[in-house]
Coordinates of C-alpha atoms in Angstrom, one line a residue:
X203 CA 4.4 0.4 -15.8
X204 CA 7.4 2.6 -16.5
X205 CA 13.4 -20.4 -17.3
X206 CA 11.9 -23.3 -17.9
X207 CA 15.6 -23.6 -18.6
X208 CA 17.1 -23.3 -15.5
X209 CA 20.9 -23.9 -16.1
X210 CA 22.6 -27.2 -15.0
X211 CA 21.0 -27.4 -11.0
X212 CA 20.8 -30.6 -9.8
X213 CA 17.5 -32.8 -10.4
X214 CA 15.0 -32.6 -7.6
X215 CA 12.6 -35.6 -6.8
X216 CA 9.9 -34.0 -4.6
X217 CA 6.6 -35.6 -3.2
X218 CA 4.5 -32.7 -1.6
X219 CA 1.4 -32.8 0.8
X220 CA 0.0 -29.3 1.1
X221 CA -0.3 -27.4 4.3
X222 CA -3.9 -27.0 5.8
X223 CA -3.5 -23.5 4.6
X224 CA -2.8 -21.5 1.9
X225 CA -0.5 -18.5 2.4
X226 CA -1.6 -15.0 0.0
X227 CA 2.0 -15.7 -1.1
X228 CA 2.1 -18.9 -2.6
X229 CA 1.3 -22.2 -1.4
X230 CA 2.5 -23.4 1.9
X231 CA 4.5 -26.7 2.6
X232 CA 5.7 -28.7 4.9
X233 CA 9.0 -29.1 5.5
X234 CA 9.2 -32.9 6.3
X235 CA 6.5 -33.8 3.5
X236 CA 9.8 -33.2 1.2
X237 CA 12.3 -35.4 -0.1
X238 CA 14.8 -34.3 -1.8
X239 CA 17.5 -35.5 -3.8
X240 CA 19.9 -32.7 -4.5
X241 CA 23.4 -32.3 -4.2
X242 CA 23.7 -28.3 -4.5
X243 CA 20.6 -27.3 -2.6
X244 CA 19.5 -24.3 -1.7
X245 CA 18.5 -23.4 2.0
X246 CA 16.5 -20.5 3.3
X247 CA 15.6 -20.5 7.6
X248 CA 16.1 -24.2 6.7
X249 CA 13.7 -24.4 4.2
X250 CA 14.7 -26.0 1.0
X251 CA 14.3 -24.0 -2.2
X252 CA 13.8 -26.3 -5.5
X253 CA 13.3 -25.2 -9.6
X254 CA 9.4 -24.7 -10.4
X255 CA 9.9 -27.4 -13.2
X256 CA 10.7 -30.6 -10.8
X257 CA 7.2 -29.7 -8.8
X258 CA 3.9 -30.8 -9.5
X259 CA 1.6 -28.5 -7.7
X260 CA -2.1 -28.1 -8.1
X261 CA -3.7 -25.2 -9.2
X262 CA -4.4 -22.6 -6.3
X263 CA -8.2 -21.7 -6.6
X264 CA -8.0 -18.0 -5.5
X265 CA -11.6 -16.4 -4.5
X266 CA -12.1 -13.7 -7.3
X267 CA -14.0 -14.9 -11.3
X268 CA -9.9 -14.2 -12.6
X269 CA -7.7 -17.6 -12.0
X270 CA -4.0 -17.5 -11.9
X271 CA -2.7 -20.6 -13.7
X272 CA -0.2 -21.7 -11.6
X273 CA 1.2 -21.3 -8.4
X274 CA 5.2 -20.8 -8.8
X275 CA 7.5 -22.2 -5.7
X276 CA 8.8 -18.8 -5.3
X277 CA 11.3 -18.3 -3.2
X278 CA 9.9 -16.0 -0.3
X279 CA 12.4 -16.8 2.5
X280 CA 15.7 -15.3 3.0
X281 CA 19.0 -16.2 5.5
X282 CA 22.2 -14.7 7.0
X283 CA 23.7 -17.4 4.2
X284 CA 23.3 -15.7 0.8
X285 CA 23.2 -17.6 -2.1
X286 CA 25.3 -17.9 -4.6
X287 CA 24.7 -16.6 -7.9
X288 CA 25.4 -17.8 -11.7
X289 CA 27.2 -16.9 -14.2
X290 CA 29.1 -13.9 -12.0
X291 CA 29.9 -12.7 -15.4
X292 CA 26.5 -10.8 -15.5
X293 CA 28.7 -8.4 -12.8
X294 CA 31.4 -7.5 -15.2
X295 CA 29.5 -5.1 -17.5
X296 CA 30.6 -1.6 -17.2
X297 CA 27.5 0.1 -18.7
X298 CA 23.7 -1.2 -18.2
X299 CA 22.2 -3.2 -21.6
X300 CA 20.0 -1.0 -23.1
X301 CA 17.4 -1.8 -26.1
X302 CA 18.7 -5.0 -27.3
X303 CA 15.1 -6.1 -28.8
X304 CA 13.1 -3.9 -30.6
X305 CA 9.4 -3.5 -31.2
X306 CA 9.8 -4.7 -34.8
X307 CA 12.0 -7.1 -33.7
X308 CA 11.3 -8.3 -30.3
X309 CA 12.5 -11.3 -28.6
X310 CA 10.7 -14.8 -28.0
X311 CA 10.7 -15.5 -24.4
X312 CA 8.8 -18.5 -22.5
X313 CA 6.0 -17.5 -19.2
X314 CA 7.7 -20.2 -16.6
X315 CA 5.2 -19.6 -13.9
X316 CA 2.1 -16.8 -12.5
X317 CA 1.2 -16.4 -9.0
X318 CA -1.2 -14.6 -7.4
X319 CA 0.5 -12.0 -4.7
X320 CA -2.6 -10.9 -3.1
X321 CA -5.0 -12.3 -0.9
X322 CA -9.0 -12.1 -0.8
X323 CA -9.6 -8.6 0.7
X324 CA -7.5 -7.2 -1.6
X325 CA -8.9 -4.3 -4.1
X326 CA -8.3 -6.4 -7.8
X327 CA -5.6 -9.1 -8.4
X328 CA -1.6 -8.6 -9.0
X329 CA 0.3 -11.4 -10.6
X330 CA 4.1 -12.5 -9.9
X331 CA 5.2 -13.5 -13.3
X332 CA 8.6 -15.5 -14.1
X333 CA 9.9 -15.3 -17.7
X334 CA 12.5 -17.0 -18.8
X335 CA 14.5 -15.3 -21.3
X336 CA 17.3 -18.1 -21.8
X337 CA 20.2 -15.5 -20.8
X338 CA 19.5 -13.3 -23.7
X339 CA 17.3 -10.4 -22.6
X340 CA 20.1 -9.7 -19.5
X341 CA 18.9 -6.0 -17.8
X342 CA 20.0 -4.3 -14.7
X343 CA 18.4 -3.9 -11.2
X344 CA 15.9 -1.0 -11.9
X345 CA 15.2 -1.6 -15.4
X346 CA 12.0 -2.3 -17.3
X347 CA 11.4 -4.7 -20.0
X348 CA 8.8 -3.9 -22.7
X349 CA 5.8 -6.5 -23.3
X350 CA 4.0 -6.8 -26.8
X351 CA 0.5 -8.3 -26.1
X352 CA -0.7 -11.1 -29.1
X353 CA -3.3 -9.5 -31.3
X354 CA -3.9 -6.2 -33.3
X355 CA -3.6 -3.1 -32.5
X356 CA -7.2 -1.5 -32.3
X357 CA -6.3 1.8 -33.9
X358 CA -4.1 0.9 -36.4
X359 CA -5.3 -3.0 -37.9
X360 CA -3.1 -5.1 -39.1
X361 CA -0.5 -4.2 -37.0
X362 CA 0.7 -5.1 -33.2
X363 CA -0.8 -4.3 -29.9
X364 CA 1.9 -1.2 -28.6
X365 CA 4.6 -2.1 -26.5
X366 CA 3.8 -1.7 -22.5
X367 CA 7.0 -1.3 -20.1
X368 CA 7.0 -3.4 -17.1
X369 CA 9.1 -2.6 -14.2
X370 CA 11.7 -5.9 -13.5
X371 CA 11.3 -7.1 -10.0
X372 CA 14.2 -9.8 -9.5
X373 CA 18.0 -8.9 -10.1
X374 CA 19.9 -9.5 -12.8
X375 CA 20.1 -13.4 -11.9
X376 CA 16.4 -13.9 -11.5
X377 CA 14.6 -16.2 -8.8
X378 CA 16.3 -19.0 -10.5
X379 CA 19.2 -17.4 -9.5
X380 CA 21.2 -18.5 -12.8
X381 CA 20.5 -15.3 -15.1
X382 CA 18.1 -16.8 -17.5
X383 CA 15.1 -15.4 -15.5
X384 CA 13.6 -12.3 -15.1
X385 CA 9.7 -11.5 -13.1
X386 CA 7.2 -9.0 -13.4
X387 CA 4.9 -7.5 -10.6
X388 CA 1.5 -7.2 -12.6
X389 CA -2.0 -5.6 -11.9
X390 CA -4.9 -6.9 -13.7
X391 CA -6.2 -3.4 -15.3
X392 CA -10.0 -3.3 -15.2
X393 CA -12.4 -1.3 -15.7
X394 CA -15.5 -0.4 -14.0
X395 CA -18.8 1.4 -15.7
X396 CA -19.3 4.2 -13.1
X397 CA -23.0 4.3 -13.6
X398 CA -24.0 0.2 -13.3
X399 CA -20.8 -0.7 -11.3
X400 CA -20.5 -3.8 -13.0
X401 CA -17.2 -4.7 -15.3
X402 CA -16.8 -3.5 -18.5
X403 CA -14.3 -6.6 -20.3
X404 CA -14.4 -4.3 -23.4
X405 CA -12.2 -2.1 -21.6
X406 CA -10.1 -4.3 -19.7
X407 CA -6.2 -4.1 -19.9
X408 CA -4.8 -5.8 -22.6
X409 CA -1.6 -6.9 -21.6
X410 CA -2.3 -7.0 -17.8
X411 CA -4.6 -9.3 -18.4
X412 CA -2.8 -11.1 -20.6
X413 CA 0.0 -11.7 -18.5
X414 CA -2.5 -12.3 -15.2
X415 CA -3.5 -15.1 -17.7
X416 CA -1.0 -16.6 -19.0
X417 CA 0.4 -20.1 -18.9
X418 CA 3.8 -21.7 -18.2
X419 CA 5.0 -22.4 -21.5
X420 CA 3.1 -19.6 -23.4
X421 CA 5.0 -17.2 -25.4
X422 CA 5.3 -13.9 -24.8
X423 CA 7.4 -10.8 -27.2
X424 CA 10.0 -9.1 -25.0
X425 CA 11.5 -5.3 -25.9
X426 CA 14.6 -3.5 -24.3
X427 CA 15.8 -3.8 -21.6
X428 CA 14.8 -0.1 -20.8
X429 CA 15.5 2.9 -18.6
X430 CA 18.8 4.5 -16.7
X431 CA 16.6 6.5 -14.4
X432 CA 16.0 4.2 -11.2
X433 CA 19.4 1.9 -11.7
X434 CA 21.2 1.0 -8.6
X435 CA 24.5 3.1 -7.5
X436 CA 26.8 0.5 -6.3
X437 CA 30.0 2.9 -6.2
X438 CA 29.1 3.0 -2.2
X439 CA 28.0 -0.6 -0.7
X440 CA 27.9 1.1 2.0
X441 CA 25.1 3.9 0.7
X442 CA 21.7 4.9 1.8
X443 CA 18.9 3.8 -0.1
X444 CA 15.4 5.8 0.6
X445 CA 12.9 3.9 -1.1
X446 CA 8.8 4.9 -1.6
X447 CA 6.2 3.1 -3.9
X448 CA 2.4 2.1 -4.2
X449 CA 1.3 -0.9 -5.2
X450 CA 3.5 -2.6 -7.9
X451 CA 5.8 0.4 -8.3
X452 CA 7.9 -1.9 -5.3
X453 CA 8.8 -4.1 -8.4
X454 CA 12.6 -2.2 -9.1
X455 CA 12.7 -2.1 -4.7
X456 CA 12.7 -5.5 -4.6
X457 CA 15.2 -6.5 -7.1
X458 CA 17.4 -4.2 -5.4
X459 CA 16.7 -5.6 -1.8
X460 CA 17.4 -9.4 -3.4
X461 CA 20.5 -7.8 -4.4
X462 CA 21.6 -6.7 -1.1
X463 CA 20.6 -9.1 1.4
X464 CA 19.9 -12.4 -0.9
X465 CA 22.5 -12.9 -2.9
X466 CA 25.7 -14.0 -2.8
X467 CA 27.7 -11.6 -5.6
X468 CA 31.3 -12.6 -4.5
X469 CA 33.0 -10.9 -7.0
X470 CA 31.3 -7.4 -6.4
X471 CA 28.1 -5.9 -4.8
X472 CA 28.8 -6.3 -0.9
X473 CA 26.1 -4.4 0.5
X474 CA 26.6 -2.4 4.0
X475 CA 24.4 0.6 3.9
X476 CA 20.7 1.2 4.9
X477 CA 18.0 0.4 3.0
X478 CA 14.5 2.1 4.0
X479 CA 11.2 1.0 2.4
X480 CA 8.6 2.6 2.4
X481 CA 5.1 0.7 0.8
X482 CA 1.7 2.2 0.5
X483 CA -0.9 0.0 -0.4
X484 CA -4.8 -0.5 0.5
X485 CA -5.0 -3.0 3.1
X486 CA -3.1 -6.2 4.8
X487 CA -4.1 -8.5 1.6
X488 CA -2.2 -6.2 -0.9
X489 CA 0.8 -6.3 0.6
X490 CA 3.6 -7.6 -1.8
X491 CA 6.6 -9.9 -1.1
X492 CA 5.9 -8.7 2.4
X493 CA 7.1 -12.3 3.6
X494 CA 10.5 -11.2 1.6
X495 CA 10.8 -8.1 3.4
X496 CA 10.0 -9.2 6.7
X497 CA 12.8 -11.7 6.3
X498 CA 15.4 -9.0 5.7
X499 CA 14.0 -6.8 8.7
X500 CA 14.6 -10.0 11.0
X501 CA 17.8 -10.9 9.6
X502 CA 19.6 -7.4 9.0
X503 CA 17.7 -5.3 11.4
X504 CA 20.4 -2.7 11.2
X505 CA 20.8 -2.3 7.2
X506 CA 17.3 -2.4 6.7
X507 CA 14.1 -0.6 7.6
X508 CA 10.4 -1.2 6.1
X509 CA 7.5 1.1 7.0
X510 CA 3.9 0.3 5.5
X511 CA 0.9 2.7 4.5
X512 CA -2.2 1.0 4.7
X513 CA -4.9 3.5 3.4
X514 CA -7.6 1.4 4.4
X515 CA -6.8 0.2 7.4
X516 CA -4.2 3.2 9.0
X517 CA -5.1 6.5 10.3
X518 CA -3.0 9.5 9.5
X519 CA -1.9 12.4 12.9
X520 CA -4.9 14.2 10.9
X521 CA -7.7 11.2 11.3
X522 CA -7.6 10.4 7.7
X523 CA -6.3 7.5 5.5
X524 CA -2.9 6.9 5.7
X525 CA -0.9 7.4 2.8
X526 CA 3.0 6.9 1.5
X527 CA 3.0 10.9 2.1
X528 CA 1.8 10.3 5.3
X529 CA 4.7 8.0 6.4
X530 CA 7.6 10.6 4.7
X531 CA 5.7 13.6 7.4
X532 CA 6.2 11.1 10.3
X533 CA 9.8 10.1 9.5
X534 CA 10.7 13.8 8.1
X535 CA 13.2 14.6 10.3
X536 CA 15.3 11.8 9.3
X537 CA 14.8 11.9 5.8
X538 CA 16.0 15.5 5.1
X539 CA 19.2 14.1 7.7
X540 CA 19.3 11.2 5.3
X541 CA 19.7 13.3 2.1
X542 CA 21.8 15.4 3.6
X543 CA 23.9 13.5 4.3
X544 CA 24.0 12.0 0.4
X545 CA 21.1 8.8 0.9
X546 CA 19.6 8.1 -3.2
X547 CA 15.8 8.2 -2.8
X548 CA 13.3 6.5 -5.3
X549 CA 9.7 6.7 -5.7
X550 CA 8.1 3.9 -8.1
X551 CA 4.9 4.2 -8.5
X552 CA 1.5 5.8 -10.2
X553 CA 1.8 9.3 -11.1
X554 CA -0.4 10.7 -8.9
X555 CA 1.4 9.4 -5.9
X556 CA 4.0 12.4 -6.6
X557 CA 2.0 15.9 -6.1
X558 CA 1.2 14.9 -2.3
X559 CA 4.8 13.6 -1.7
X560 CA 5.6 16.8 -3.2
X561 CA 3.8 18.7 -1.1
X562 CA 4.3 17.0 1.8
X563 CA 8.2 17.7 1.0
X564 CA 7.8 21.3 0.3
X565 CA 5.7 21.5 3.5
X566 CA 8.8 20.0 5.9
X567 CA 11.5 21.9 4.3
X568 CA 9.5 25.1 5.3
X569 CA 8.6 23.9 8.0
X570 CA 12.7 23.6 9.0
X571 CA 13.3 26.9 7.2
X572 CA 15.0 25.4 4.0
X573 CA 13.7 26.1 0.3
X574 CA 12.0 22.8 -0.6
X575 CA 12.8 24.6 -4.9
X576 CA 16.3 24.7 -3.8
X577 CA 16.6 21.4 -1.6
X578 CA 15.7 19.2 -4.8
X579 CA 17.5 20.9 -7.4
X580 CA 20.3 20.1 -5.6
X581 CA 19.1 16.7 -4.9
X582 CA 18.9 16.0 -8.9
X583 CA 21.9 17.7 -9.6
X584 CA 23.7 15.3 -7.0
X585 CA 21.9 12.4 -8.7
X586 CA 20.2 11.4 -5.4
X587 CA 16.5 12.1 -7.0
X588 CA 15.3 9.0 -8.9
X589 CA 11.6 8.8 -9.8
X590 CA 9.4 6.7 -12.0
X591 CA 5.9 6.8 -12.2
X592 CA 3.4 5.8 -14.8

């Protein structure tokens, strides 16, 4: 889709027993099975947050043939007390960076950590993946990073693999909270022979799966930043923010929602709008960052609002699966209030999510005797549209 140096935090002494359980999130740890010694530390619902580096944690086995190489100490949980952020600088740019490494010239940046999102009932594997970028790759909330995969390019030899575009999925500090970061929401691309059933590997993604595989310390060729189409308004903190994706198109959604409820961005971004996500994906176990998310709803229950489609698992008013479309119908009459009334809505996601949210849109503004043609002309003209799908 379209840091192993982590800045000067304080050095962490950790020794961990694992939970009887492994969460679909990460791994799970007890609280008192930690010592710390930390003068700055970080505190989410009283849980202590502490750099991947200083912890030594086993590898997660996870229940499909692919194997994520490590499990990254993400940081899942969220609090009333924000955290502060590093350098604040990154805030003083008055226009986004845009292509500062190109394809022939891309930049050299470090995997710190991958983590399998999903749990075992989930339809394929998607990958959390931490890059650190040493501060010199900065990008925008909404923004998408470009990712040469090592090898040749099959159709022209000799030369590199083409560039993919990622989606970022952290803010403009990172999870390391120190702006030398960035993450990735990943799907391992494979592909199926329709007649046996079984995998094809000849056909596999080639960067997906490279990233899905890759190792902290392995080095992967970054491109841009990229992309002006899905970047954050912040002229009104107190704005509303419609949001609607499948499956890894919530990547940009949840940089913007570390923005607004995680972080602590004194010298700017005070957020005190609505936020309303809406996430379509197949069942319970392919839910991403839904820990994150369910955090926020507890904790700003009247700036935030998070609705899921579970196609699997959901019926629609109809009797059939329940799709992102599906939620839009239900929620309708608010919506077109919403974007009346001047809310920004995004959809992130793949490109055939968009002709049944279209239709579904058309359908409800005849339904209330508007002109669905006219409705989101004005909508793009207003700059309240924002749509990117792959």
């Amino acid at each position: 889709m379209m840091a192993h140096a982590l800045g000067s935090m304080a050095p962490v002494s950790a020794s961990i027993m694992p939970d009887a359980s492994l969460r679909k999130t990460g791994l799970k740890v007890k609280r008192d099975a930690i010592e710390f010694n930390v003068q700055n530390r970080l505190s989410f619902d009283n849980k202590l947050w502490m750099p991947l580096p200083s912890v030594n944690l086993k590898r997660r086995q996870t229940p499909t043939q692919y194997q994520c190489k490590v499990v990254a100490m993400s940081v899942q949980q969220t609090a009333k007390n924000k955290v502060p952020v590093q350098p604040l600088e990154l805030d003083n740019a008055k226009e986004p960076p845009l292509n500062l490494y190109k394809p022939k010239e891309p930049y050299t940046a470090t995997i710190v950590s991958v983590e399998r999102l999903v749990g075992s009932n989930a339809p394929g594997e998607t990958c959390h993946i931490v890059i650190d970028h040493g501060g010199n790759v900065p990008y925008w909330e909404g923004q998408s990073y470009g990712v040469i995969p090592p090898g040749e390019n099959p159709k022209k030899p000799g030369n590199p693999n083409n560039v993919r575009l990622y989606s970022i999925a952290s803010t403009r500090y990172g999870d390391s909270f120190d702006g030398n970061t960035a993450s990735l929401c990943v799907r391992r691309a494979v592909y199926y022979d329709p007649e046996t059933g079984k995998e094809d590997p000849s056909k596999k993604g080639v960067c997906s799966n490279f990233l899905c595989d890759s190792k902290p310390g392995d080095k992967i060729q970054l491109t841009g930043p990229s992309g002006k189409i899905m970047l954050l308004p912040e002229d009104n903190p107190n704005a509303t923010h419609i949001m609607i994706a499948t499956g890894t198109g919530v990547a940009p959604f949840r940089g913007y929602l570390r923005r607004m409820f995680m972080e602590d961005v004194t010298s700017s971004y005070k957020f005190g709008g609505l936020s309303w996500l809406f996430l379509g994906v197949a069942n319970t176990d392919s839910l991403l960052y839904d820990d994150e998310f369910n955090n926020y709803l507890k904790n700003y229950p009247d700036n935030f609002r998070y609705d899921k489609a579970l196609s699997r698992e959901q019926k629609n008013k109809s009797g059939g699966k329940m799709y992102v479309q599906d939620k839009i119908e239900e929620y309708s009459d608010e919506i077109f209030k919403l974007l009346d009334e001047g809310a920004h809505i995004y959809f992130c996601g793949l490109k055939g999510m968009m002709p049944g949210i279209q239709d579904t849109l058309k359908r409800v503004a005849e339904q209330r005797g508007e002109s669905w043609d006219a409705k989101l002309s004005q909508l793009k003209k207003n700059k309240q549209w924002h749509v990117e799908v792959y």
